Amino acid sequence: MTETKANILIVDDEPIKRSVLEDELSAAGYSVVTAGSPLEAESVLRKTFFDVILTDLRMPGEDGLTFLRGLERKKPAQAVIVMTAYGTVETAIEAMKLGAFDYMQKPFSTEELLLKLDRLLKYEQLASENEALRDQLTLPRTESRIIGQSKPMREMLARIHAVAGTDTTVLIEGESGTGKELVAHAIHAQSLRAKQPFVEVNCASIPETLIESELFGHEKGA
């Protein structure tokens, strides 16, 4: 069974063009829903979230720019590509200001549309990954992930606090599952390097003959 690439909503007042786009995108592996007007699209959007909205700008009643303004206020945000046969630079700029990811002038080829969709989805994936990384880097800079009130635990937290303020290499020993990684994160979070990324290295994946050079560097000819 082929995995659906993304859910797309097509908003266009011309039935034939809606149908053609739906067939082309469905054949390319996308799940497609169509709407003949912004009003119909708004009704669909109340029930379903779409990865991409492909909307015309010139339609009877509420035009595409007004529709975009409404989308801009909705949360979570949905990626938009606008299309029109009456494109101008000014219209494109206005659409981008309102949050559109890209702009296509009719007539356009299937290849061009698929390329833009692929680029948009890759951008969205990278943005999501970057946001997740930022969340990791902005975790509270404390040892709060280590829970315990016993005397040995309090002594360990005191040691973490003591070594975190030094500029020295720390070797953490312990059996598997005892929390060595948590201790490493806690030391980093309280150190002078707390604003820098915490870089994990899988030593088991590095050949024994190279591990020292990888971790500590080497001089040519040494």
Tab-separated table of C-alpha atoms in Angstrom:
chain	number	residue	atom	x	y	z
A	1	MET	CA	0.000	0.000	0.000
A	2	THR	CA	1.432	3.372	-1.083
A	3	GLU	CA	1.827	5.929	1.692
A	4	THR	CA	0.023	9.247	1.164
A	5	LYS	CA	2.538	12.070	0.700
A	6	ALA	CA	0.321	14.813	2.124
A	7	ASN	CA	-3.286	16.027	2.422
A	8	ILE	CA	-4.085	18.841	-0.013
A	9	LEU	CA	-7.106	21.143	-0.273
A	10	ILE	CA	-7.696	22.700	-3.717
A	11	VAL	CA	-9.770	25.897	-3.762
A	12	ASP	CA	-10.820	27.023	-7.266
A	13	ASP	CA	-14.128	28.193	-8.709
A	14	GLU	CA	-13.571	26.420	-12.060
A	15	PRO	CA	-14.810	22.787	-11.839
A	16	ILE	CA	-12.735	21.485	-14.762
A	17	LYS	CA	-9.480	22.887	-13.366
A	18	ARG	CA	-10.303	21.511	-9.912
A	19	SER	CA	-10.928	18.090	-11.406
A	20	VAL	CA	-7.709	18.111	-13.462
A	21	LEU	CA	-5.603	19.148	-10.466
A	22	GLU	CA	-7.278	16.535	-8.274
A	23	ASP	CA	-6.534	13.767	-10.802
A	24	GLU	CA	-2.902	14.852	-11.276
A	25	LEU	CA	-2.143	15.138	-7.566
A	26	SER	CA	-3.979	11.924	-6.674
A	27	ALA	CA	-1.931	10.092	-9.316
A	28	ALA	CA	1.224	11.512	-7.706
A	29	GLY	CA	0.310	10.019	-4.322
A	30	TYR	CA	-1.439	12.931	-2.598
A	31	SER	CA	-4.780	12.808	-0.782
A	32	VAL	CA	-6.936	15.552	-2.310
A	33	VAL	CA	-10.129	17.381	-1.331
A	34	THR	CA	-11.597	20.182	-3.472
A	35	ALA	CA	-13.720	23.260	-2.761
A	36	GLY	CA	-15.392	25.574	-5.264
A	37	SER	CA	-15.164	28.732	-3.148
A	38	PRO	CA	-13.477	30.155	-0.044
A	39	LEU	CA	-16.790	29.756	1.817
A	40	GLU	CA	-16.911	26.042	0.972
A	41	ALA	CA	-13.216	25.727	1.869
A	42	GLU	CA	-13.786	27.314	5.278
A	43	SER	CA	-16.507	24.755	5.983
A	44	VAL	CA	-14.113	21.913	5.068
A	45	LEU	CA	-11.298	23.431	7.150
A	46	ARG	CA	-13.471	23.421	10.271
A	47	LYS	CA	-13.432	19.618	10.109
A	48	THR	CA	-10.052	18.751	8.580
A	49	PHE	CA	-6.432	19.908	8.791
A	50	PHE	CA	-4.507	19.958	5.498
A	51	ASP	CA	-0.761	19.902	4.960
A	52	VAL	CA	-1.119	22.203	1.944
A	53	ILE	CA	-3.834	24.517	0.633
A	54	LEU	CA	-3.677	25.260	-3.098
A	55	THR	CA	-5.939	28.250	-3.751
A	56	ASP	CA	-6.865	30.483	-6.662
A	57	LEU	CA	-6.734	34.238	-6.067
A	58	ARG	CA	-9.522	35.394	-8.387
A	59	MET	CA	-12.887	33.913	-7.398
A	60	PRO	CA	-16.451	35.248	-7.186
A	61	GLY	CA	-17.458	36.577	-3.786
A	62	GLU	CA	-14.585	36.369	-1.316
A	63	ASP	CA	-11.290	36.573	-3.217
A	64	GLY	CA	-8.140	34.602	-2.516
A	65	LEU	CA	-6.373	37.381	-0.603
A	66	THR	CA	-9.306	37.735	1.799
A	67	PHE	CA	-9.299	33.955	2.200
A	68	LEU	CA	-5.556	34.113	2.958
A	69	ARG	CA	-6.110	36.748	5.647
A	70	GLY	CA	-8.549	34.391	7.344
A	71	LEU	CA	-6.095	31.488	7.098
A	72	GLU	CA	-3.353	33.613	8.647
A	73	ARG	CA	-5.388	33.859	11.861
A	74	LYS	CA	-6.046	30.109	12.118
A	75	LYS	CA	-3.961	27.861	14.368
A	76	PRO	CA	-2.170	25.661	13.631
A	77	ALA	CA	-0.948	27.345	10.456
A	78	GLN	CA	-1.429	25.551	7.135
A	79	ALA	CA	0.984	25.953	4.214
A	80	VAL	CA	-0.478	27.763	1.200
A	81	ILE	CA	0.420	27.967	-2.492
A	82	VAL	CA	-1.585	30.564	-4.427
A	83	MET	CA	-2.353	30.385	-8.152
A	84	THR	CA	-3.920	32.818	-10.610
A	85	ALA	CA	-4.098	33.645	-14.292
A	86	TYR	CA	-3.960	37.344	-13.462
A	87	GLY	CA	-0.683	37.418	-11.594
A	88	THR	CA	1.252	40.584	-10.897
A	89	VAL	CA	4.343	41.186	-8.816
A	90	GLU	CA	2.278	43.267	-6.390
A	91	THR	CA	-0.279	40.491	-5.938
A	92	ALA	CA	2.469	37.936	-5.364
A	93	ILE	CA	4.138	40.132	-2.744
A	94	GLU	CA	0.810	40.689	-0.969
A	95	ALA	CA	0.120	36.949	-0.943
A	96	MET	CA	3.572	36.248	0.515
A	97	LYS	CA	3.051	38.883	3.205
A	98	LEU	CA	-0.135	37.075	4.171
A	99	GLY	CA	1.802	33.854	4.689
A	100	ALA	CA	1.676	32.086	1.309
A	101	PHE	CA	4.680	29.814	0.765
A	102	ASP	CA	4.760	30.152	-3.020
A	103	TYR	CA	2.989	31.652	-6.020
A	104	MET	CA	2.087	30.051	-9.363
A	105	GLN	CA	0.806	31.771	-12.489
A	106	LYS	CA	-1.603	29.844	-14.705
A	107	PRO	CA	-1.116	27.950	-16.902
A	108	PHE	CA	1.503	25.833	-15.134
A	109	SER	CA	2.699	22.291	-15.755
A	110	THR	CA	2.131	19.300	-13.514
A	111	GLU	CA	5.911	18.980	-13.133
A	112	GLU	CA	6.193	22.566	-11.884
A	113	LEU	CA	3.419	22.053	-9.334
A	114	LEU	CA	4.868	18.770	-8.059
A	115	LEU	CA	8.295	20.386	-7.719
A	116	LYS	CA	6.868	23.233	-5.634
A	117	LEU	CA	4.908	20.825	-3.441
A	118	ASP	CA	7.998	18.689	-2.864
A	119	ARG	CA	10.024	21.770	-1.923
A	120	LEU	CA	7.303	23.009	0.434
A	121	LEU	CA	6.978	19.667	2.241
A	122	LYS	CA	10.751	19.363	2.659
A	123	TYR	CA	10.836	22.899	4.071
A	124	GLU	CA	8.023	22.084	6.500
A	125	GLN	CA	9.833	18.936	7.642
A	126	LEU	CA	13.077	20.847	8.257
A	127	ALA	CA	11.206	23.596	10.107
A	128	SER	CA	9.562	20.986	12.335
A	129	GLU	CA	12.913	19.307	13.062
A	130	ASN	CA	14.547	22.667	13.848
A	131	GLU	CA	11.734	23.545	16.244
A	132	ALA	CA	12.199	20.226	18.040
A	133	LEU	CA	15.938	20.887	18.360
A	134	ARG	CA	15.290	24.391	19.729
A	135	ASP	CA	12.951	22.901	22.313
A	136	GLN	CA	15.688	20.505	23.412
A	137	LEU	CA	18.225	23.313	23.716
A	138	THR	CA	15.868	25.465	25.787
A	139	LEU	CA	15.075	22.841	28.430
A	140	PRO	CA	15.421	24.277	31.957
A	141	ARG	CA	19.103	24.439	32.801
A	142	THR	CA	18.818	22.473	36.028
A	143	GLU	CA	19.166	18.924	37.206
A	144	SER	CA	15.343	18.730	37.510
A	145	ARG	CA	15.227	15.640	35.278
A	146	ILE	CA	17.074	13.761	38.032
A	147	ILE	CA	14.569	12.846	40.739
A	148	GLY	CA	15.530	11.675	44.217
A	149	GLN	CA	15.914	12.852	47.822
A	150	SER	CA	18.137	10.141	49.324
A	151	LYS	CA	21.540	10.981	50.787
A	152	PRO	CA	23.493	9.338	47.899
A	153	MET	CA	21.361	11.259	45.388
A	154	ARG	CA	21.920	14.577	47.169
A	155	GLU	CA	25.655	13.876	47.239
A	156	MET	CA	25.649	13.154	43.513
A	157	LEU	CA	23.760	16.385	42.747
A	158	ALA	CA	26.294	18.291	44.830
A	159	ARG	CA	29.121	16.746	42.811
A	160	ILE	CA	27.348	17.650	39.565
A	161	HIS	CA	27.095	21.250	40.729
A	162	ALA	CA	30.757	21.278	41.790
A	163	VAL	CA	32.239	19.910	38.553
A	164	ALA	CA	29.883	21.864	36.281
A	165	GLY	CA	31.642	25.102	37.150
A	166	THR	CA	35.079	23.775	36.206
A	167	ASP	CA	36.755	23.570	32.815
A	168	THR	CA	37.787	19.942	33.065
A	169	THR	CA	36.992	16.588	31.498
A	170	VAL	CA	34.528	14.499	33.515
A	171	LEU	CA	34.381	10.695	33.348
A	172	ILE	CA	30.985	9.305	34.370
A	173	GLU	CA	30.957	5.630	35.319
A	174	GLY	CA	28.078	3.301	36.102
A	175	GLU	CA	26.193	0.249	34.972
A	176	SER	CA	23.768	0.369	32.062
A	177	GLY	CA	20.501	2.120	32.971
A	178	THR	CA	21.813	3.981	36.028
A	179	GLY	CA	21.402	7.447	34.480
A	180	LYS	CA	24.860	8.371	33.166
A	181	GLU	CA	23.315	10.321	30.284
A	182	LEU	CA	21.091	12.293	32.684
A	183	VAL	CA	24.153	13.222	34.731
A	184	ALA	CA	25.992	14.336	31.588
A	185	HIS	CA	23.049	16.549	30.571
A	186	ALA	CA	22.820	18.004	34.092
A	187	ILE	CA	26.535	18.888	34.115
A	188	HIS	CA	26.244	20.507	30.686
A	189	ALA	CA	23.114	22.444	31.703
A	190	GLN	CA	24.941	24.059	34.647
A	191	SER	CA	28.255	24.613	32.872
A	192	LEU	CA	29.645	27.700	31.155
A	193	ARG	CA	28.887	25.937	27.857
A	194	ALA	CA	25.179	25.553	28.614
A	195	LYS	CA	24.180	27.777	25.680
A	196	GLN	CA	26.147	25.581	23.278
A	197	PRO	CA	24.737	22.333	21.806
A	198	PHE	CA	25.108	19.100	23.764
A	199	VAL	CA	26.840	16.792	21.274
A	200	GLU	CA	26.485	13.043	21.766
A	201	VAL	CA	29.086	10.683	20.261
A	202	ASN	CA	28.517	6.948	19.834
A	203	CYS	CA	32.014	5.691	20.674
A	204	ALA	CA	31.070	2.125	19.745
A	205	SER	CA	30.731	3.207	16.112
A	206	ILE	CA	34.298	4.613	15.957
A	207	PRO	CA	37.224	2.201	15.360
A	208	GLU	CA	39.446	1.724	18.408
A	209	THR	CA	42.452	3.049	16.483
A	210	LEU	CA	40.662	6.344	15.747
A	211	ILE	CA	38.706	7.037	18.933
A	212	GLU	CA	41.485	9.050	20.611
A	213	SER	CA	42.027	11.217	17.524
A	214	GLU	CA	38.287	11.775	17.062
A	215	LEU	CA	37.771	12.912	20.649
A	216	PHE	CA	41.002	14.775	21.378
A	217	GLY	CA	42.436	15.597	17.935
A	218	HIS	CA	45.909	14.866	16.630
A	219	GLU	CA	48.901	16.535	15.040
A	220	LYS	CA	50.004	15.586	11.558
A	221	GLY	CA	52.901	13.104	11.709
A	222	ALA	CA	52.327	12.245	15.360
